[in-house]
CSV table of C-alpha atoms in Angstrom, one decimal:
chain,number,residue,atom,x,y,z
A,1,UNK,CA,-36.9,-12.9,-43.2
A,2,UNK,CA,-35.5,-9.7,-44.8
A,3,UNK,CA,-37.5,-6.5,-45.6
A,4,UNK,CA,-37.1,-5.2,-48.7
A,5,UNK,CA,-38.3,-1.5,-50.5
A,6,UNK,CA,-40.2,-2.3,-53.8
A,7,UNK,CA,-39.4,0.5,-56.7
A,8,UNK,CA,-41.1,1.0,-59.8
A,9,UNK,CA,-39.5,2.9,-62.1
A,10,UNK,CA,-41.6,6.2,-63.6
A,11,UNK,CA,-40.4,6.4,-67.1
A,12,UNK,CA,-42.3,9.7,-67.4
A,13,UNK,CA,-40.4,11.7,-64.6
A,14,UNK,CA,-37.2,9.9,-65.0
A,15,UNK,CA,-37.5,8.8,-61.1
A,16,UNK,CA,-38.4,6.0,-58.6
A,17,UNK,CA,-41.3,5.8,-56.9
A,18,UNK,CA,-41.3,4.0,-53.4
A,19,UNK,CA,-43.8,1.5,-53.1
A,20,UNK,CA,-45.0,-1.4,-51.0
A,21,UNK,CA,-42.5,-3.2,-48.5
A,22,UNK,CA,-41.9,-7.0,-49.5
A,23,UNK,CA,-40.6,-10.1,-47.6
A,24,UNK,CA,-37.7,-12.4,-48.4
A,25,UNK,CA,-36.5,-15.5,-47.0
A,26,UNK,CA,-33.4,-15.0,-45.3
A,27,UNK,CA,-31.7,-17.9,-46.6
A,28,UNK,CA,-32.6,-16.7,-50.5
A,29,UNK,CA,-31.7,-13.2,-50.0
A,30,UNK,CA,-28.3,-14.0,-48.8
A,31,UNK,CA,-27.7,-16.1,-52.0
A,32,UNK,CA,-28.6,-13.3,-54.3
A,33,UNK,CA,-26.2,-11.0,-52.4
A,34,UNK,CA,-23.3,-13.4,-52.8
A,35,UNK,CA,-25.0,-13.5,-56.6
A,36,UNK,CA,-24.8,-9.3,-56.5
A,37,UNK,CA,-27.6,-9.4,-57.5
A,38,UNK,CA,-28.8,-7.1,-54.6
A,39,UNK,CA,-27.1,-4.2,-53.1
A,40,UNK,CA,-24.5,-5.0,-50.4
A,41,UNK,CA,-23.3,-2.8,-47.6
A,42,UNK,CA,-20.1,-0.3,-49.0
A,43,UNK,CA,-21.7,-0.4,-52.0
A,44,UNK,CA,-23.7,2.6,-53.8
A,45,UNK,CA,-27.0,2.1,-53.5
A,46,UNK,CA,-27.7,5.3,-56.3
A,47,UNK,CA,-29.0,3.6,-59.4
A,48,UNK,CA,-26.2,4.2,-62.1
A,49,UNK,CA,-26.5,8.1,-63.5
A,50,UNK,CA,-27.0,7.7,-66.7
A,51,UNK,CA,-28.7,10.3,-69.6
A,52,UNK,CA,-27.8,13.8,-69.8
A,53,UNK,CA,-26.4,16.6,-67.0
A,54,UNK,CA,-27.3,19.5,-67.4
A,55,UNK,CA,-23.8,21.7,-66.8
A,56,UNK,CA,-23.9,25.1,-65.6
A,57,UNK,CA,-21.5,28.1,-64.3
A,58,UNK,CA,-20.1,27.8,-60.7
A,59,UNK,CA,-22.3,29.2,-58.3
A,60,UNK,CA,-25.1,29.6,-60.8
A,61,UNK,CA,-28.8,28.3,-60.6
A,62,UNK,CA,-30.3,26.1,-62.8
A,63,UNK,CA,-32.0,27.2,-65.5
A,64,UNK,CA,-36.4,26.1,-65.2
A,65,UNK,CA,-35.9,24.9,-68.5
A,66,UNK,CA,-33.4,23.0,-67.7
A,67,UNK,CA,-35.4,21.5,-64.8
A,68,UNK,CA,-38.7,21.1,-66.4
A,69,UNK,CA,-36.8,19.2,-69.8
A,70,UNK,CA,-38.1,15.3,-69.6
A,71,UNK,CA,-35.0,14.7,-71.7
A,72,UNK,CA,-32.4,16.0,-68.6
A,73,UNK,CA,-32.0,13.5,-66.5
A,74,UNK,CA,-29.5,15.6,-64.2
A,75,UNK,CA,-27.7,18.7,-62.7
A,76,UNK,CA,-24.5,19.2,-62.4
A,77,UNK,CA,-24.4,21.9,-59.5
A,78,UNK,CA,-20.9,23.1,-59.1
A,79,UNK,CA,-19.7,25.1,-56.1
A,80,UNK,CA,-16.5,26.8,-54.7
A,81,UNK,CA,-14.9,25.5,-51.7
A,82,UNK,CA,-14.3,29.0,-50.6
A,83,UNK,CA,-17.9,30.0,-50.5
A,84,UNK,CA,-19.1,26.3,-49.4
A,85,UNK,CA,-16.1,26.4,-46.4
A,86,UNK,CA,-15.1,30.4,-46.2
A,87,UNK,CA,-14.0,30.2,-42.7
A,88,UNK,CA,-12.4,26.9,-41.6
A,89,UNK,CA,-14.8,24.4,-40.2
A,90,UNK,CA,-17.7,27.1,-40.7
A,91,UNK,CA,-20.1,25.9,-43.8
A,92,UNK,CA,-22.4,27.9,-46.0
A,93,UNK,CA,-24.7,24.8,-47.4
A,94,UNK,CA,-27.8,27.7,-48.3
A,95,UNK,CA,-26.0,27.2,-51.9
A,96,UNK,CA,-25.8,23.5,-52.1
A,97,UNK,CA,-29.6,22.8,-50.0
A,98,UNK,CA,-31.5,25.4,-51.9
A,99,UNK,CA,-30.1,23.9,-55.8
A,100,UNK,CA,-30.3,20.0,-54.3
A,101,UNK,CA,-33.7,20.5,-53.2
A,102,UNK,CA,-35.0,22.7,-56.7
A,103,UNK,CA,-33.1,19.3,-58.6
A,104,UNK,CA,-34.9,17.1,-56.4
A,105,UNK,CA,-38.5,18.8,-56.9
A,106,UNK,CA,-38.3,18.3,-60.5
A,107,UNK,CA,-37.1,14.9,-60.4
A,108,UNK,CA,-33.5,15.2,-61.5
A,109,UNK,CA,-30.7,13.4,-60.4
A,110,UNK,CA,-27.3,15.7,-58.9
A,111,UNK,CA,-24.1,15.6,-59.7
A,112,UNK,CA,-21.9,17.6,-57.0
A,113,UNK,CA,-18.8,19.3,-57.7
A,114,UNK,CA,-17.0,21.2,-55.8
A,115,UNK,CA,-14.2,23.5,-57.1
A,116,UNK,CA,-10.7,23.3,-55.5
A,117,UNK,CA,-8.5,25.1,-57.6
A,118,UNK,CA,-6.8,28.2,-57.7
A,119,UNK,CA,-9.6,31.2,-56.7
A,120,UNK,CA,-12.5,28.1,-55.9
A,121,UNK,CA,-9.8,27.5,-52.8
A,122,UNK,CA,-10.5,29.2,-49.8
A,123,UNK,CA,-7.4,31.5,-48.8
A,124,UNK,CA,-7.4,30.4,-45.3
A,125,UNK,CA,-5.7,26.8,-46.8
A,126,UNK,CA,-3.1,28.6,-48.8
A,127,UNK,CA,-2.4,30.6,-45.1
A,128,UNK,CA,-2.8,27.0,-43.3
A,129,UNK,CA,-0.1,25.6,-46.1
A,130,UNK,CA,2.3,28.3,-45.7
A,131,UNK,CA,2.4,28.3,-41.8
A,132,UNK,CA,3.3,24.5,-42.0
A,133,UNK,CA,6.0,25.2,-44.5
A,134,UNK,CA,4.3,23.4,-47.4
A,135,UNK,CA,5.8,23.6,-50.8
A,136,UNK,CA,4.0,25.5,-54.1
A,137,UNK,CA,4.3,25.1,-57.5
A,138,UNK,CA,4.9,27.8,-60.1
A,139,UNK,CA,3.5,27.9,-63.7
A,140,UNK,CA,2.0,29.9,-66.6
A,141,UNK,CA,-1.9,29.1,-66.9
A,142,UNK,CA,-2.2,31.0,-70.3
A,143,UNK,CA,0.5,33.1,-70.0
A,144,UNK,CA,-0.4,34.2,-66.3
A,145,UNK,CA,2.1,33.1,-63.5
A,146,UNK,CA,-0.2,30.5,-61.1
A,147,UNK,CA,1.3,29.0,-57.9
A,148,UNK,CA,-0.2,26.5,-56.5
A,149,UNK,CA,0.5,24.2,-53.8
A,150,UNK,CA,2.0,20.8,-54.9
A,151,UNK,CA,-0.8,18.3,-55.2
A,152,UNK,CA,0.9,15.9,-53.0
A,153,UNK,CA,1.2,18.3,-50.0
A,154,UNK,CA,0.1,16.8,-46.8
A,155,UNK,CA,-1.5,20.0,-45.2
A,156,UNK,CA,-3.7,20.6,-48.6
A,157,UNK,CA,-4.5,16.8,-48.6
A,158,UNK,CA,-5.9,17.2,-44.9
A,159,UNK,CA,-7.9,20.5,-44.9
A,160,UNK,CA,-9.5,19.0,-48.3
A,161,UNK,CA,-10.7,15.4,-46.7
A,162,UNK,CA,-12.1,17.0,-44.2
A,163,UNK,CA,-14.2,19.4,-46.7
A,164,UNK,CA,-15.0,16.3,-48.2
A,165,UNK,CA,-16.3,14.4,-45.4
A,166,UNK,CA,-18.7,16.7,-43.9
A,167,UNK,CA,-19.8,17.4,-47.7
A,168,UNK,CA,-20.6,13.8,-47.2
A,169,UNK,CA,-22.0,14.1,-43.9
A,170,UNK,CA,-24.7,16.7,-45.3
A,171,UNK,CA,-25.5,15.0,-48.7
A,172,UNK,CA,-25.1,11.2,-48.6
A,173,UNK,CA,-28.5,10.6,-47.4
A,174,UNK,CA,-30.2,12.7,-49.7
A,175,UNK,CA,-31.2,10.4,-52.7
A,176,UNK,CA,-30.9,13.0,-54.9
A,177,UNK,CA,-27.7,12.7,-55.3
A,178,UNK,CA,-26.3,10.2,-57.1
A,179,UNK,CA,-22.9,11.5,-58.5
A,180,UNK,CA,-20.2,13.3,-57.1
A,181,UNK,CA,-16.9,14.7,-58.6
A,182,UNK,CA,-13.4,14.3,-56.9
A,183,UNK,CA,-10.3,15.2,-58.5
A,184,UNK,CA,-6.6,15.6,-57.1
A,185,UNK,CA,-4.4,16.5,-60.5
A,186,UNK,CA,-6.3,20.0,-60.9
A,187,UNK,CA,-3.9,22.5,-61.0
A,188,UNK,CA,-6.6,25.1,-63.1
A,189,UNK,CA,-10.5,23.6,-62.4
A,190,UNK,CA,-11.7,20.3,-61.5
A,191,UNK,CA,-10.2,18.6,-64.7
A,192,UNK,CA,-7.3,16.4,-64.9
A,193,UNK,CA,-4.7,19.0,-65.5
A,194,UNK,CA,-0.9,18.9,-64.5
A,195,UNK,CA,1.3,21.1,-66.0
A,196,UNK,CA,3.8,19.6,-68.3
A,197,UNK,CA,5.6,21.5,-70.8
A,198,UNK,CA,9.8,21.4,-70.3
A,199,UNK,CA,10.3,23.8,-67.7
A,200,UNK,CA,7.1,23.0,-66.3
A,201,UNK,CA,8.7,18.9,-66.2
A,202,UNK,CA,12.3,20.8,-64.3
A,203,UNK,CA,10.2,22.8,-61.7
A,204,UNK,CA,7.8,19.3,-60.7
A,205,UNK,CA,10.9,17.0,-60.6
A,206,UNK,CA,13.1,20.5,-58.4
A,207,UNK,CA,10.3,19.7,-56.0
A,208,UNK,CA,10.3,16.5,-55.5
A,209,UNK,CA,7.6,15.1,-57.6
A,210,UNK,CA,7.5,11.2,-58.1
A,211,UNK,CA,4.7,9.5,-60.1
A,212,UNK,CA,3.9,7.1,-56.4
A,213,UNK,CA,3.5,10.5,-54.8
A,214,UNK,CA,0.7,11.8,-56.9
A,215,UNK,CA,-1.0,7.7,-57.3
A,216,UNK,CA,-1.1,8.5,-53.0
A,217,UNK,CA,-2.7,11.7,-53.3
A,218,UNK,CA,-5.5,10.2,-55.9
A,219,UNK,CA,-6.2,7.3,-53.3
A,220,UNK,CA,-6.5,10.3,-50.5
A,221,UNK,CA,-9.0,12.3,-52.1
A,222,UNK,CA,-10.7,9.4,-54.2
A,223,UNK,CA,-10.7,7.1,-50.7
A,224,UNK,CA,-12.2,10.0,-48.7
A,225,UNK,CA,-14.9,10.3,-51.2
A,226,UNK,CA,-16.2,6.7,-51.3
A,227,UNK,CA,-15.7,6.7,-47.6
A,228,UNK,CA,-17.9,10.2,-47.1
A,229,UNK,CA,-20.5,9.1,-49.8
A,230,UNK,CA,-21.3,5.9,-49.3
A,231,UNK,CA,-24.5,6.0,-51.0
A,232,UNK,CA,-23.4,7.7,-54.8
A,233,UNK,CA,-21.0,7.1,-57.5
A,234,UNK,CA,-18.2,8.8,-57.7
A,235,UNK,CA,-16.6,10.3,-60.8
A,236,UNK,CA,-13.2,11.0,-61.7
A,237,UNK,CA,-12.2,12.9,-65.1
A,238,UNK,CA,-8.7,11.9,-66.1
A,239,UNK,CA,-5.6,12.6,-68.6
A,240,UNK,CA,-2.0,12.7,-69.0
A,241,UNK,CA,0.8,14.1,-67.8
A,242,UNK,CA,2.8,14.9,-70.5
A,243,UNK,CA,0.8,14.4,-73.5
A,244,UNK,CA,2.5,16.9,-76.8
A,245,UNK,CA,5.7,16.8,-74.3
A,246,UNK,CA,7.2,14.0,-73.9
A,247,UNK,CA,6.3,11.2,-70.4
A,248,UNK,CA,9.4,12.6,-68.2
A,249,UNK,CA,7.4,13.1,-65.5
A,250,UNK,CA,5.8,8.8,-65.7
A,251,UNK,CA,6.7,5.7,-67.3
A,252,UNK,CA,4.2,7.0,-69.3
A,253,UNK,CA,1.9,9.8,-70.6
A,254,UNK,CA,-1.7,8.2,-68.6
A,255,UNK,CA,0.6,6.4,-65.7
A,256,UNK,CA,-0.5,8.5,-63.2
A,257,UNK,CA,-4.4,8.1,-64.4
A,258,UNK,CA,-4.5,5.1,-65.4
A,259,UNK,CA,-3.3,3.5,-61.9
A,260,UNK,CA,-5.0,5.8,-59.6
A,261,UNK,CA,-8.3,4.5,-61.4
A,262,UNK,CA,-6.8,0.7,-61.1
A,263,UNK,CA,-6.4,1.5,-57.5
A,264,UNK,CA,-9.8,2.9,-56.9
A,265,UNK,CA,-12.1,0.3,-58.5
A,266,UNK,CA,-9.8,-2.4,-56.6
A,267,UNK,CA,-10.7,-0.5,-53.3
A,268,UNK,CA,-14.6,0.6,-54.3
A,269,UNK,CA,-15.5,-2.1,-56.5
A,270,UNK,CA,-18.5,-1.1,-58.9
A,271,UNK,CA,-18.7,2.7,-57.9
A,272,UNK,CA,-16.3,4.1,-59.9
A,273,UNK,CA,-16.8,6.4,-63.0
A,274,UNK,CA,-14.2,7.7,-65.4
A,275,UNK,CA,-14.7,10.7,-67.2
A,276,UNK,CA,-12.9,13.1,-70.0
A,277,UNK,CA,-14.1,16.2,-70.1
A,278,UNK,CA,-12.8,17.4,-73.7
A,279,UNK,CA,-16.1,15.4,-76.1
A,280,UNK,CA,-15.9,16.8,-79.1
A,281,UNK,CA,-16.1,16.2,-82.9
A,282,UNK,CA,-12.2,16.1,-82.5
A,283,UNK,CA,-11.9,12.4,-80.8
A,284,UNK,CA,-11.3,9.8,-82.4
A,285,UNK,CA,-13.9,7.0,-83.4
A,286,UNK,CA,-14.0,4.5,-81.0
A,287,UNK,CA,-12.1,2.6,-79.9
A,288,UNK,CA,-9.1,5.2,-80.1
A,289,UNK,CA,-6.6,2.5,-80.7
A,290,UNK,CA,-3.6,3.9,-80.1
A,291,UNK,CA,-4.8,6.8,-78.3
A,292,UNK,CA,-5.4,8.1,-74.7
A,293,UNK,CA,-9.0,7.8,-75.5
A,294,UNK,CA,-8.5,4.0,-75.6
A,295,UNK,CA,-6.6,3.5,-72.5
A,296,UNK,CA,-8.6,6.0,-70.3
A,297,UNK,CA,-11.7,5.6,-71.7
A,298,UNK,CA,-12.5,2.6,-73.8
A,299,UNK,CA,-10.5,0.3,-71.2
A,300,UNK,CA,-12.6,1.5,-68.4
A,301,UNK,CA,-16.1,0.6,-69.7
A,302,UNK,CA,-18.5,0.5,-68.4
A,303,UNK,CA,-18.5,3.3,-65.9
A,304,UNK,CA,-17.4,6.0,-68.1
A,305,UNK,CA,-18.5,9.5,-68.5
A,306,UNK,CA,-17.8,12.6,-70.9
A,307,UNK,CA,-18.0,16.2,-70.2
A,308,UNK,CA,-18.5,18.8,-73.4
A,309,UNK,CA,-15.4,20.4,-74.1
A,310,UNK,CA,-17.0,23.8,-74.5
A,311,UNK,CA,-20.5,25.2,-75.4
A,312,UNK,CA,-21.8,24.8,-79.2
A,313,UNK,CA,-24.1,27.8,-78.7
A,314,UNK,CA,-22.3,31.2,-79.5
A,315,UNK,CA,-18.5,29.9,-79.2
A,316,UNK,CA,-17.4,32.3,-82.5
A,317,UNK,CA,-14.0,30.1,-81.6
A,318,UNK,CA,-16.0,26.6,-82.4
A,319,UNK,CA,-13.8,24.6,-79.9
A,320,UNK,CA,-15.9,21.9,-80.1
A,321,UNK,CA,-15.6,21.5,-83.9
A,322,UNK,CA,-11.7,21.5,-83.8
A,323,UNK,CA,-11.8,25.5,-84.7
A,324,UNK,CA,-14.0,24.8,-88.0
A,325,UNK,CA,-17.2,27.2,-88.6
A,326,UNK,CA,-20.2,24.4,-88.0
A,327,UNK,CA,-24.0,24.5,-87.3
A,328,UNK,CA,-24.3,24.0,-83.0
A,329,UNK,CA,-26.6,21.5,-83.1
A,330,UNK,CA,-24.9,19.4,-85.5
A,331,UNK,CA,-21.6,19.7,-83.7
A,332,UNK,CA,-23.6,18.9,-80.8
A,333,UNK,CA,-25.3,15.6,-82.4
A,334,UNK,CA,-21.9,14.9,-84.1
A,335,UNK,CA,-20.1,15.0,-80.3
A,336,UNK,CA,-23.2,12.7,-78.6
A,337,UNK,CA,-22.4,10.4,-81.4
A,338,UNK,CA,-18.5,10.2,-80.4
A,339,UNK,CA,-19.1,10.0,-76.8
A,340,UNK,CA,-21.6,7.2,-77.1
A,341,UNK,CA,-19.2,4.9,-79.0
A,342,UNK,CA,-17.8,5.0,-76.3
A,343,UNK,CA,-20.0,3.5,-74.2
A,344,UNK,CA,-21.1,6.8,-72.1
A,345,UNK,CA,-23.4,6.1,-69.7
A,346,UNK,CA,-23.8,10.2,-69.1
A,347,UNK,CA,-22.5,13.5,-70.9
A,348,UNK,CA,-22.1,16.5,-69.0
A,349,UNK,CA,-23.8,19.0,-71.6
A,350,UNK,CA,-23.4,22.7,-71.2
A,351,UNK,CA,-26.5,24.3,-69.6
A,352,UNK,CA,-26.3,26.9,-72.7
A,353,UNK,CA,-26.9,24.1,-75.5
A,354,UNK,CA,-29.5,22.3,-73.0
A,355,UNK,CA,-31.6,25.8,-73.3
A,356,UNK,CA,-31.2,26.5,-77.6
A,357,UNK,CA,-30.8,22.7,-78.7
A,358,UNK,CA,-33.7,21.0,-77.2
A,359,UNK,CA,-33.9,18.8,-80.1
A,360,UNK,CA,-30.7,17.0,-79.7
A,361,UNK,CA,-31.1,17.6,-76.2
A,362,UNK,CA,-33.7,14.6,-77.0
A,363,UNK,CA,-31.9,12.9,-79.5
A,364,UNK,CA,-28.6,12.6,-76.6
A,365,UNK,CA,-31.1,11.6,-74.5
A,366,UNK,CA,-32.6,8.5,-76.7
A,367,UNK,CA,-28.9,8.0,-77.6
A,368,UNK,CA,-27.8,7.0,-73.6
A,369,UNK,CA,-30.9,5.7,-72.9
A,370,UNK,CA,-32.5,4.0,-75.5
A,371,UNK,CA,-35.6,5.9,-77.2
């Protein structure tokens, strides 16, 4: 016989409530795992993250209204490595516990994600790089000069798994958590972003960059993940690498993407998510034929994901509207509608909005969901 947990689901809280134990013939239960239609070992048992994510600053608290909103399903709680790991080996988790546990009280689901990039990275790795004669990278991030290490470097790669596994160590048995971020082509935040204009292209290819080293470096960090959080989902947002420049870097602009995603759900069948995190009224309809939207997003149904570009509320700049003057909440309705036809099971929706648009807060909601 094999014992099984029996889960109703509460529609009112958006959570599962534990019930009675069940029996099942041994014989029968084996058959629906071959089926899959029951959860099998390596594979997440999370239910699939789905609804709206609340998104808020880095090292910031939730909001309570955020928290006490039926129509939130999740958190997003970001963090920076260097005040998760400010000392090497030595973590801070009063951060991470107290946020997990506030989600968990009010019935959310989290989404970790820990920043790795520039300032989020604690200096004791660029030290740790430099002693072992690792190589950095140069660039203009706005017009400031940026040097990072390259993303491929195996002294970066190391001190990072090993943040990621005791991450994993701390948080995959809470059930909370269902959803957590990885990224390794983040030169500026925990977005896809490599930099790519022409001299950028002269100063990667001067270093020795080669499309195979930076597929490796995704199956590093995207492998340790899986490995360290056996029990979640993991996310990865994606994009080019040389889109408005030219594809000198790859065989082509989403090369780099597109196979480190290939590689991953060939590895970690069914746990997967891709995400963009530039929804906006600008995208294309769906499908995006033609586009990067089709080949990183549509192609990679159904585990797919979309973070707001920016805030709707008091942006005078109205990056989400493609610069045009527009009413928040109907660039905000206008952008659920986008991401949705694209099959999003979640959109990562700026804490800011979640507090001043509570209507289409609801109307997201009903939209991933179903009302």
């Amino acid at each position: 016989m094999i014992t099984f947990l029996d889960f109703t689901w509460d529609a009112e809280h958006h959570k599962q409530t534990r019930m009675r134990p069940f029996r099942m013939p041994a014989l029968l239960g084996l058959l629906l795992c071959a089926a899959g239609l029951l959860a099998t070992p390596g594979k997440a048992f999370a239910q699939v993250p789905r609804g709206v994510i609340s998104l808020s600053n880095s090292d910031r608290i939730a909001n309570e209204i955020v928290l006490n909103n039926p129509d939130v399903t999740g958190v997003c709680i970001r963090h920076s490595w260097a005040s998760l790991e400010p000392t090497e080996g030595v973590f801070d988790w009063t951060f991470l516990d107290s946020e997990v546990a506030r989600a968990a009280a009010a019935g959310k689901q989290v989404m970790l994600r820990i920043g790795t990039a520039q300032a989020a990275k604690p200096a004791w790795v660029t030290t740790a790089i430099q002693n072992a004669g690792g190589t950095f990278f140069t660039f203009l991030d706005h017009g400031v000069p940026t040097t990072i290490p390259v993303f491929w470097d195996p002294t970066f790669l190391a001190k990072k798994t090993a943040m990621i596994t005791a991450l994993g160590e701390h948080f995959t048995n809470n059930p909370a958590v269902t959803l957590v971020a990885a990224s390794f082509a983040n030169c500026c935040g925990e977005d896809w972003g490599v930099p790519h204009t022409p001299p950028d292209i002269i100063r990667w290819l001067a270093l020795g960059y080669t499309s195979e080293k930076m597929i490796e470096a995704g199956r590093t960090i995207i492998d340790a993940t899986m490995a360290a959080f056996p029990n979640q989902y993991v996310t990865l947002a994606v994009g080019s690498n040389g889109e408005g420049h030219g594809t000198d870097l790859d065989p082509t602009e989403d090369y780099v993407a597109r196979n480190a995603v290939l590689n991953a759900r060939a590895s970690w069948p069914g746990r997967l998510f891709v995400q963009r995190n530039i929804l906006s009224t600008c995208i294309p309809p769906a499908p995006g034929t033609g586009t990067l939207f089709e080949t990183l997003m549509w192609d990679f149904q159904p585990l797919v994901g979309w973070q707001m570009l920016y805030p709707c509320v008091n942006d005078p700049t109205y990056r989400s509207n493609c610069g045009v003057p527009g009413d928040p909440a109907i660039v905000l309705t206008e952008s659920v509608d986008a991401g949705v036809g694209y099959g999003a099971k979640f959109i990562e929706i700026y804490q800011t909005d979640v507090i001043n648009l509570p209507t289409v807060i609801t109307y997201a909601h009903d939209a991933l969901l179903g009302p």
